[in-house]
C-alpha cells in the first residue's frame, strides 16, 4: 500500500470531488478541520494498492496520526497535539460498555455539501484500522470516527441533527470503534468477551508494542472488513451536509485510520421506463386506444439487491378498467390508485404490460400518470411524475385518384388511393391483382 498527500492530493476539494464522489455528483463548500478550501495535513491523503490488504484498492485515508507511517510495517504513533471533535467523542461514548473516553484528540475532519440528485438514498464503503487493537478495546483509549450526514428529513443526535452512518452491519446505531469490534484478547480484554469479532482481522504481532501484520505490509494491529455505511434516505434536489471525522481517544498516540473507497459516494433509486408496444411515430409517452399495450419497466440501480416493495400511484383522467386494463397491486384511494410492485431477491428489473382499450367514445386525449416517490425519473425542479397520454384513434380518411373510365385505345393508367388520416401501417388489397401497393397501372 502507498499513500500520498502531494499535490493534488493535498487539496480537500480534490480529494472529495475527484477521489470520493461517484458519477454525476458535485460537492461544494469543502472544509478541512473547519477551514474552507484548506489543504490537508499529514493526517489525510490518497492511498492505492490496498486491494490485497484491506479489500479496498484506492481512496481517501484519514488518520488520527501520520498517514505516511501506514506503509512502513511498523508501529504507527504520531502526535499533532491537536484538539478533538465533540461528535466523535459522542460516538465513542455511545458504545455502551468498557471505559468511555473523556476527551478526544488529534482530529482530522473533512466536510462538504451536496445537492441530492435524482436518486433516493446514499451510501459508501470504508475500512477502519488501528494500532489500538488488539490491546486497548474497552479501555478509555477508544479511538473512533464518524460519518455524519445532516439535512432535510434527517433528525439524528449529532451536530446539526446529523446521523452517524458508520455503524456495525445489522445494527442501527452501534458505531464502528475500537471497543465495539474486537476479538476479546489483549491487555484490556473486555472481560474476555469478543464483540462482533466476525468483522475483525489481524495478523502476526511482531512484539509487545508493534502490532504490525508482517505478511501484508499494513502497519495497524487490526482492521475491519470492508463495510457499506448505513443507507441514508435523502430528498432529491435538497442540500445535505457531510462530515467525516476521526480522533484519538484520550491520548495523542497509537494511530487509527479509516480508508474510504474511491468513487463509492453513490446514490440509489428506481427508474421507470415506458415503451408502447405500438406507436407508429415513436413517441414513448403517447398511446392509442385499441392499439397495443404499454410495456412498463421499473429498474433499480442499487449496489445490493434485497427484496424490495416499491410504492407508486396511478392518477389522471383515464379510468382503470375502462380505458386500460386493471393493474395488479393497485387499490383505489380518494380518487387515485395506490399501487405496489415487488422486486425479488437479486432482481434489478420488474415490469408488466398494460392493455389500452378502445372505448368508441370521442375523448380526444386522456392522461395516464405514474407517480413514483422512490425514483430518479425526473430532474430537480420537477415532480416525480411520468406523464402518459391515451389518444383516440384518428378517423381513417381515403381518397382515390386516377382516371376511372378507359376505352380500348387508351394506354395504361395509374390509379390508387391516398390516406389522409388514420394510423399506419396501412395494407392494400386489389380485386384484380395481388399487389399490396397503394397504386397500380391498369390496362384497358
Coordinates of C-alpha atoms in Angstrom, one line a residue:
X1 CA 0.0 0.0 0.0
X2 CA 1.2 3.5 -0.8
X3 CA -0.1 6.9 0.5
X4 CA 0.4 10.4 -0.6
X5 CA -0.9 13.9 0.1
X6 CA 1.4 15.6 -2.5
X7 CA -0.3 17.9 -5.0
X8 CA -3.2 17.5 -6.0
X9 CA -4.0 15.1 -3.1
X10 CA -3.3 17.8 -0.5
X11 CA -6.4 19.6 -1.6
X12 CA -9.6 18.9 0.3
X13 CA -11.6 19.8 -2.7
X14 CA -9.7 17.4 -5.0
X15 CA -9.9 14.5 -2.6
X16 CA -13.7 15.0 -2.1
X17 CA -14.7 15.7 -5.7
X18 CA -12.2 13.8 -7.8
X19 CA -11.5 10.8 -5.5
X20 CA -14.6 10.3 -3.4
X21 CA -17.6 11.4 -5.5
X22 CA -19.4 9.0 -7.7
X23 CA -20.6 9.9 -11.2
X24 CA -22.9 12.9 -11.7
X25 CA -22.5 14.2 -8.2
X26 CA -21.0 17.6 -7.4
X27 CA -19.8 18.6 -3.9
X28 CA -19.2 22.2 -2.7
X29 CA -18.3 24.1 0.5
X30 CA -15.2 21.9 1.1
X31 CA -13.6 22.2 4.5
X32 CA -10.7 20.6 6.4
X33 CA -10.7 21.0 10.2
X34 CA -13.2 23.8 9.9
X35 CA -11.3 25.9 7.3
X36 CA -12.9 26.4 3.9
X37 CA -10.9 25.0 0.9
X38 CA -8.0 24.3 3.2
X39 CA -5.2 21.9 2.2
X40 CA -5.0 18.8 4.3
X41 CA -2.2 17.9 6.7
X42 CA -0.3 14.6 7.0
X43 CA -3.4 13.2 8.6
X44 CA -5.3 12.9 5.3
X45 CA -4.4 11.8 1.8
X46 CA -4.8 9.4 -1.0
X47 CA -4.0 5.6 -0.9
X48 CA -3.5 3.0 -3.5
X49 CA -2.6 -0.7 -3.6
X50 CA -4.9 -1.7 -0.7
X51 CA -6.9 -4.3 -2.5
X52 CA -5.0 -7.4 -1.3
X53 CA -4.5 -5.9 2.2
X54 CA -7.7 -4.3 3.4
X55 CA -10.1 -5.1 0.5
X56 CA -10.2 -1.5 -1.0
X57 CA -7.8 -0.7 -3.8
X58 CA -7.8 3.1 -3.5
X59 CA -9.4 6.1 -2.0
X60 CA -9.2 8.7 0.8
X61 CA -7.3 7.8 4.0
X62 CA -7.9 9.8 7.2
X63 CA -5.9 9.2 10.3
X64 CA -5.6 10.3 13.9
X65 CA -1.9 10.2 13.3
X66 CA 0.5 10.4 10.3
X67 CA -0.6 8.7 7.1
X68 CA 3.0 8.4 6.0
X69 CA 3.6 5.8 8.7
X70 CA 1.0 3.4 7.2
X71 CA 3.2 1.7 4.6
X72 CA 6.1 1.2 7.0
X73 CA 5.0 -2.1 8.5
X74 CA 6.0 -0.8 11.9
X75 CA 4.5 0.8 15.0
X76 CA 2.4 3.9 13.9
X77 CA 2.1 6.5 16.6
X78 CA 2.3 10.2 15.8
X79 CA 1.0 13.2 17.8
X80 CA -0.1 16.5 16.4
X81 CA -1.2 17.8 19.8
X82 CA -4.5 18.6 18.1
X83 CA -7.9 19.1 19.5
X84 CA -10.7 16.6 19.3
X85 CA -14.2 16.6 17.9
X86 CA -17.4 16.7 20.0
X87 CA -19.4 14.5 17.6
X88 CA -16.6 11.8 17.6
X89 CA -16.5 12.0 21.4
X90 CA -20.3 11.3 21.5
X91 CA -19.8 8.4 19.1
X92 CA -17.0 6.8 21.3
X93 CA -19.1 7.3 24.4
X94 CA -22.2 5.7 22.8
X95 CA -20.7 2.2 22.5
X96 CA -22.2 1.4 25.9
X97 CA -19.6 -0.8 27.5
X98 CA -16.0 -0.6 28.7
X99 CA -14.5 2.7 29.9
X100 CA -15.6 5.6 27.7
X101 CA -13.1 8.2 26.8
X102 CA -13.5 11.6 28.4
X103 CA -11.9 13.6 25.6
X104 CA -10.8 13.1 22.0
X105 CA -7.5 14.3 20.4
X106 CA -5.9 14.9 17.0
X107 CA -9.0 15.3 14.9
X108 CA -9.0 15.1 11.1
X109 CA -12.3 16.3 9.7
X110 CA -13.4 16.6 6.1
X111 CA -16.7 18.3 5.3
X112 CA -18.7 19.2 2.2
X113 CA -22.2 19.9 1.0
X114 CA -24.0 18.3 -2.0
X115 CA -27.4 18.5 -3.7
X116 CA -29.1 15.1 -3.8
X117 CA -29.6 14.2 -7.4
X118 CA -32.5 12.1 -8.7
X119 CA -31.7 9.1 -6.5
X120 CA -33.3 8.5 -3.1
X121 CA -30.6 7.2 -0.8
X122 CA -26.9 7.3 -0.3
X123 CA -24.1 5.1 1.0
X124 CA -20.4 4.5 0.6
X125 CA -17.7 1.9 1.6
X126 CA -14.9 2.0 4.0
X127 CA -12.5 0.0 6.3
X128 CA -11.2 1.0 9.7
X129 CA -7.8 0.1 11.1
X130 CA -6.0 0.9 14.3
X131 CA -2.8 0.5 16.4
X132 CA -5.0 0.4 19.5
X133 CA -6.0 -3.1 18.6
X134 CA -5.6 -5.7 20.0
X135 CA -4.5 -4.3 23.4
X136 CA -6.9 -1.4 24.2
X137 CA -10.5 -2.3 23.4
X138 CA -12.8 -1.5 26.3
X139 CA -10.3 1.0 27.7
X140 CA -10.6 4.8 27.6
X141 CA -8.3 4.7 24.6
X142 CA -11.3 4.1 22.3
X143 CA -10.3 5.7 19.0
X144 CA -13.3 6.4 16.9
X145 CA -14.6 8.1 13.8
X146 CA -17.9 9.0 12.3
X147 CA -19.6 9.8 9.0
X148 CA -22.2 12.4 9.8
X149 CA -24.9 13.4 7.4
X150 CA -27.4 16.2 8.0
X151 CA -30.1 17.9 6.1
X152 CA -33.9 17.8 5.3
X153 CA -35.6 14.7 6.7
X154 CA -32.7 13.7 9.0
X155 CA -33.1 14.0 12.7
X156 CA -30.1 12.5 14.5
X157 CA -28.4 13.1 17.8
X158 CA -25.2 14.9 16.5
X159 CA -24.4 18.5 15.5
X160 CA -26.9 20.0 13.1
X161 CA -29.2 17.0 13.8
X162 CA -26.8 14.8 11.9
X163 CA -26.9 11.0 11.8
X164 CA -23.8 8.8 12.0
X165 CA -24.0 6.2 9.2
X166 CA -20.8 4.3 10.1
X167 CA -22.5 1.7 12.2
X168 CA -21.8 -2.1 12.5
X169 CA -23.8 -4.1 10.0
X170 CA -27.1 -5.4 11.4
X171 CA -27.3 -2.6 13.9
X172 CA -28.9 0.8 13.6
X173 CA -26.8 2.9 15.9
X174 CA -23.8 1.0 17.2
X175 CA -20.8 2.7 15.8
X176 CA -17.6 1.1 14.5
X177 CA -14.9 1.8 17.1
X178 CA -12.0 0.1 19.0
X179 CA -14.3 -1.1 21.8
X180 CA -17.3 -2.2 19.6
X181 CA -15.3 -4.6 17.4
X182 CA -12.6 -6.8 18.9
X183 CA -11.6 -10.5 19.4
X184 CA -11.7 -10.3 23.3
X185 CA -7.9 -10.5 23.8
X186 CA -5.2 -8.0 24.7
X187 CA -4.2 -6.1 27.7
X188 CA -7.7 -4.7 28.3
X189 CA -9.8 -7.7 27.2
X190 CA -13.4 -6.5 27.8
X191 CA -13.8 -9.4 30.3
X192 CA -12.5 -11.8 27.6
X193 CA -15.7 -11.5 25.6
X194 CA -15.3 -10.7 21.9
X195 CA -17.6 -8.2 20.2
X196 CA -18.5 -8.6 16.5
X197 CA -15.3 -10.5 16.1
X198 CA -16.5 -11.8 12.7
X199 CA -15.6 -8.3 11.3
X200 CA -12.2 -8.2 13.0
X201 CA -8.9 -9.0 11.1
X202 CA -5.4 -9.1 12.4
X203 CA -2.1 -10.9 11.7
X204 CA 1.2 -11.8 13.4
X205 CA 2.3 -9.4 16.2
X206 CA 6.0 -8.6 16.0
X207 CA 6.4 -7.6 19.6
X208 CA 4.6 -6.2 22.6
X209 CA 4.4 -2.7 21.2
X210 CA 4.5 -3.2 17.4
X211 CA 1.1 -4.6 16.4
X212 CA 2.0 -5.0 12.7
X213 CA 0.8 -7.5 10.2
X214 CA 4.1 -8.6 8.8
X215 CA 2.5 -10.5 5.9
X216 CA 0.6 -7.7 4.4
X217 CA 2.7 -4.6 4.9
X218 CA -0.1 -3.0 6.9
X219 CA 1.0 -1.1 10.0
X220 CA -2.1 -1.3 12.1
X221 CA -2.6 -4.1 14.6
X222 CA -6.0 -5.0 13.2
X223 CA -8.6 -3.7 10.8
X224 CA -12.3 -4.4 10.0
X225 CA -13.9 -5.9 7.0
X226 CA -15.0 -3.5 4.3
X227 CA -18.3 -2.0 5.4
X228 CA -21.0 -0.2 3.5
X229 CA -22.4 2.7 5.5
X230 CA -25.9 2.6 6.7
X231 CA -28.1 3.8 3.9
X232 CA -29.5 7.3 4.5
X233 CA -32.6 8.4 2.7
X234 CA -32.5 11.8 1.0
X235 CA -34.9 14.1 -0.9
X236 CA -34.0 14.7 -4.5
X237 CA -32.8 18.3 -5.1
X238 CA -32.3 19.1 -1.4
X239 CA -29.0 20.2 0.0
X240 CA -27.2 18.0 2.6
X241 CA -24.0 18.2 4.6
X242 CA -21.4 15.5 5.2
X243 CA -18.8 15.5 7.9
X244 CA -16.2 12.7 8.1
X245 CA -14.1 12.8 11.2
X246 CA -11.6 10.6 13.1
X247 CA -9.9 11.1 16.5
X248 CA -7.6 9.5 19.1
X249 CA -9.3 8.6 22.3
X250 CA -7.8 10.4 25.4
X251 CA -4.1 10.3 24.3
X252 CA -2.4 11.6 21.2
X253 CA -0.7 8.3 20.3
X254 CA -1.4 4.9 18.8
X255 CA -2.8 5.9 15.4
X256 CA -6.0 4.8 13.8
X257 CA -7.2 5.4 10.3
X258 CA -10.3 5.0 8.1
X259 CA -9.9 4.0 4.4
X260 CA -12.7 5.3 2.3
X261 CA -13.3 3.7 -1.1
X262 CA -12.8 5.9 -4.2
X263 CA -15.9 6.7 -6.2
X264 CA -18.1 5.0 -3.6
X265 CA -20.2 8.0 -2.7
X266 CA -23.2 6.9 -4.7
X267 CA -27.0 7.4 -5.0
X268 CA -29.5 4.8 -5.5
X269 CA -33.1 4.8 -6.7
X270 CA -35.6 3.4 -9.2
X271 CA -36.1 4.4 -12.8
X272 CA -39.3 3.9 -14.7
X273 CA -39.2 3.2 -18.4
X274 CA -42.4 3.2 -20.5
X275 CA -42.5 1.7 -24.0
X276 CA -45.7 1.5 -26.1
X277 CA -45.8 -1.8 -28.0
X278 CA -47.4 0.1 -30.8
X279 CA -46.7 3.7 -31.7
X280 CA -46.0 4.5 -35.4
X281 CA -44.3 7.8 -34.7
X282 CA -42.0 6.6 -31.9
X283 CA -43.3 8.8 -29.1
X284 CA -42.8 6.9 -25.8
X285 CA -45.4 8.9 -23.9
X286 CA -48.3 8.6 -26.4
X287 CA -50.7 5.6 -26.5
X288 CA -53.6 5.0 -28.9
X289 CA -56.8 3.4 -28.0
X290 CA -57.0 -0.3 -29.0
X291 CA -53.5 -0.3 -30.5
X292 CA -51.2 -2.5 -28.5
X293 CA -50.0 -2.4 -24.9
X294 CA -48.0 -0.2 -22.6
X295 CA -44.8 -2.1 -21.6
X296 CA -43.8 -0.6 -18.2
X297 CA -40.4 -1.5 -16.5
X298 CA -39.1 -0.5 -13.1
X299 CA -35.3 -0.7 -12.8
X300 CA -33.4 -0.2 -9.5
X301 CA -29.8 1.0 -9.5
X302 CA -28.7 -0.1 -6.1
X303 CA -25.4 -1.8 -5.3
X304 CA -27.2 -4.6 -3.4
X305 CA -30.5 -6.2 -4.2
X306 CA -32.6 -7.5 -1.3
X307 CA -36.3 -8.0 -1.8
X308 CA -38.0 -4.6 -2.1
X309 CA -41.6 -3.3 -2.3
X310 CA -41.9 -0.1 -4.4
X311 CA -44.9 2.1 -3.9
X312 CA -46.3 4.2 -6.7
X313 CA -49.5 6.0 -7.6
X314 CA -51.6 6.0 -10.8
X315 CA -53.6 9.1 -11.5
X316 CA -55.1 11.1 -14.4
X317 CA -58.3 11.4 -16.3
X318 CA -58.1 7.9 -17.9
X319 CA -60.1 5.3 -16.0
X320 CA -58.6 2.0 -14.9
X321 CA -60.8 -0.9 -16.2
X322 CA -62.4 1.3 -18.9
X323 CA -59.6 3.0 -20.7
X324 CA -56.9 0.5 -19.8
X325 CA -56.8 -2.9 -18.1
X326 CA -56.7 -3.3 -14.3
X327 CA -53.1 -3.0 -13.0
X328 CA -52.2 -5.7 -10.4
X329 CA -51.3 -4.4 -6.9
X330 CA -53.5 -1.3 -7.1
X331 CA -56.2 -0.1 -4.8
X332 CA -58.4 3.0 -5.4
X333 CA -58.0 5.5 -2.6
X334 CA -59.5 9.0 -2.7
X335 CA -59.7 9.1 -6.5
X336 CA -56.2 7.8 -7.2
X337 CA -54.8 4.3 -7.3
X338 CA -52.2 3.4 -4.7
X339 CA -50.0 0.6 -6.1
X340 CA -47.1 -1.6 -5.2
X341 CA -44.7 -3.7 -7.2
X342 CA -42.2 -6.1 -5.7
X343 CA -38.5 -6.7 -6.7
X344 CA -37.5 -10.2 -5.9
X345 CA -34.1 -11.0 -4.3
X346 CA -31.2 -10.1 -6.6
X347 CA -33.6 -8.8 -9.2
X348 CA -32.9 -5.4 -10.9
X349 CA -36.0 -5.2 -13.1
X350 CA -39.7 -5.8 -12.7
X351 CA -42.3 -5.0 -15.3
X352 CA -45.7 -5.8 -16.9
X353 CA -47.9 -5.0 -19.8
X354 CA -51.0 -2.8 -19.6
X355 CA -53.5 -3.2 -22.5
X356 CA -55.0 0.1 -23.8
X357 CA -58.7 -0.4 -24.6
X358 CA -60.7 1.0 -27.5
X359 CA -63.9 2.5 -26.0
X360 CA -65.6 4.1 -29.1
X361 CA -66.0 7.4 -27.2
X362 CA -64.7 10.7 -28.6
X363 CA -62.4 11.8 -25.7
X364 CA -59.5 13.2 -27.8
X365 CA -56.8 12.9 -25.1
X366 CA -56.8 11.3 -21.7
X367 CA -54.0 11.4 -19.1
X368 CA -52.4 8.4 -17.5
X369 CA -49.8 9.4 -14.8
X370 CA -47.4 7.2 -12.8
X371 CA -46.2 9.0 -9.7
X372 CA -43.2 7.4 -8.1
X373 CA -41.6 8.9 -5.0
X374 CA -38.7 6.5 -5.0
X375 CA -37.4 7.4 -8.4
X376 CA -34.8 9.2 -10.5
X377 CA -37.1 9.7 -13.4
X378 CA -37.1 13.5 -13.5
X379 CA -34.7 16.3 -13.0
X380 CA -34.5 18.7 -10.0
X381 CA -37.3 21.2 -10.0
X382 CA -39.9 18.7 -11.4
X383 CA -42.0 16.3 -9.6
X384 CA -41.6 12.5 -9.8
X385 CA -44.4 12.0 -12.3
X386 CA -44.2 10.0 -15.5
X387 CA -47.0 11.6 -17.7
X388 CA -48.5 9.5 -20.5
X389 CA -51.5 10.2 -22.8
X390 CA -54.1 8.0 -24.3
X391 CA -55.3 9.3 -27.7
X392 CA -58.3 8.4 -29.7
X393 CA -57.6 6.7 -33.0
X394 CA -57.7 9.2 -35.8
X395 CA -60.6 8.5 -38.2
X396 CA -59.4 6.8 -41.4
X397 CA -59.9 9.1 -44.5
X398 CA -59.2 7.7 -48.0
X399 CA -59.4 9.5 -51.4
X400 CA -58.9 7.9 -54.8
X401 CA -57.0 9.3 -57.7
X402 CA -56.6 8.4 -61.5
X403 CA -59.0 8.0 -64.4
X404 CA -62.0 5.8 -63.8
X405 CA -63.1 5.4 -67.4
X406 CA -60.8 3.9 -70.1
X407 CA -61.5 2.9 -73.7
X408 CA -59.7 0.2 -75.7
X409 CA -57.3 2.7 -77.3
X410 CA -56.1 4.3 -74.1
X411 CA -52.7 3.5 -72.6
X412 CA -52.2 2.2 -69.1
X413 CA -53.5 4.5 -66.4
X414 CA -52.3 5.0 -62.8
X415 CA -54.9 4.6 -60.2
X416 CA -54.7 4.4 -56.4
X417 CA -55.6 5.8 -53.1
X418 CA -54.2 8.5 -50.7
X419 CA -54.5 8.0 -47.0
X420 CA -55.2 11.4 -45.3
X421 CA -55.7 10.2 -41.8
X422 CA -55.6 7.1 -39.6
X423 CA -52.8 5.1 -38.0
X424 CA -50.1 3.4 -40.1
X425 CA -49.1 0.9 -41.1
X426 CA -51.7 0.5 -43.8
X427 CA -52.4 -2.5 -46.0
X428 CA -53.9 -2.5 -49.5
X429 CA -55.9 -5.1 -51.4
X430 CA -56.9 -5.1 -55.1
X431 CA -59.7 -7.1 -56.6
X432 CA -57.8 -7.8 -59.9
X433 CA -54.3 -8.3 -58.7
X434 CA -52.2 -9.5 -55.8
X435 CA -50.4 -6.1 -55.5
X436 CA -50.1 -4.7 -52.0
X437 CA -49.1 -1.2 -53.1
X438 CA -51.3 1.9 -52.7
X439 CA -51.4 2.4 -56.5
X440 CA -51.0 0.4 -59.8
X441 CA -51.2 0.8 -63.5
X442 CA -54.2 -0.8 -65.2
X443 CA -54.6 -1.7 -68.8
X444 CA -57.9 -1.1 -70.7

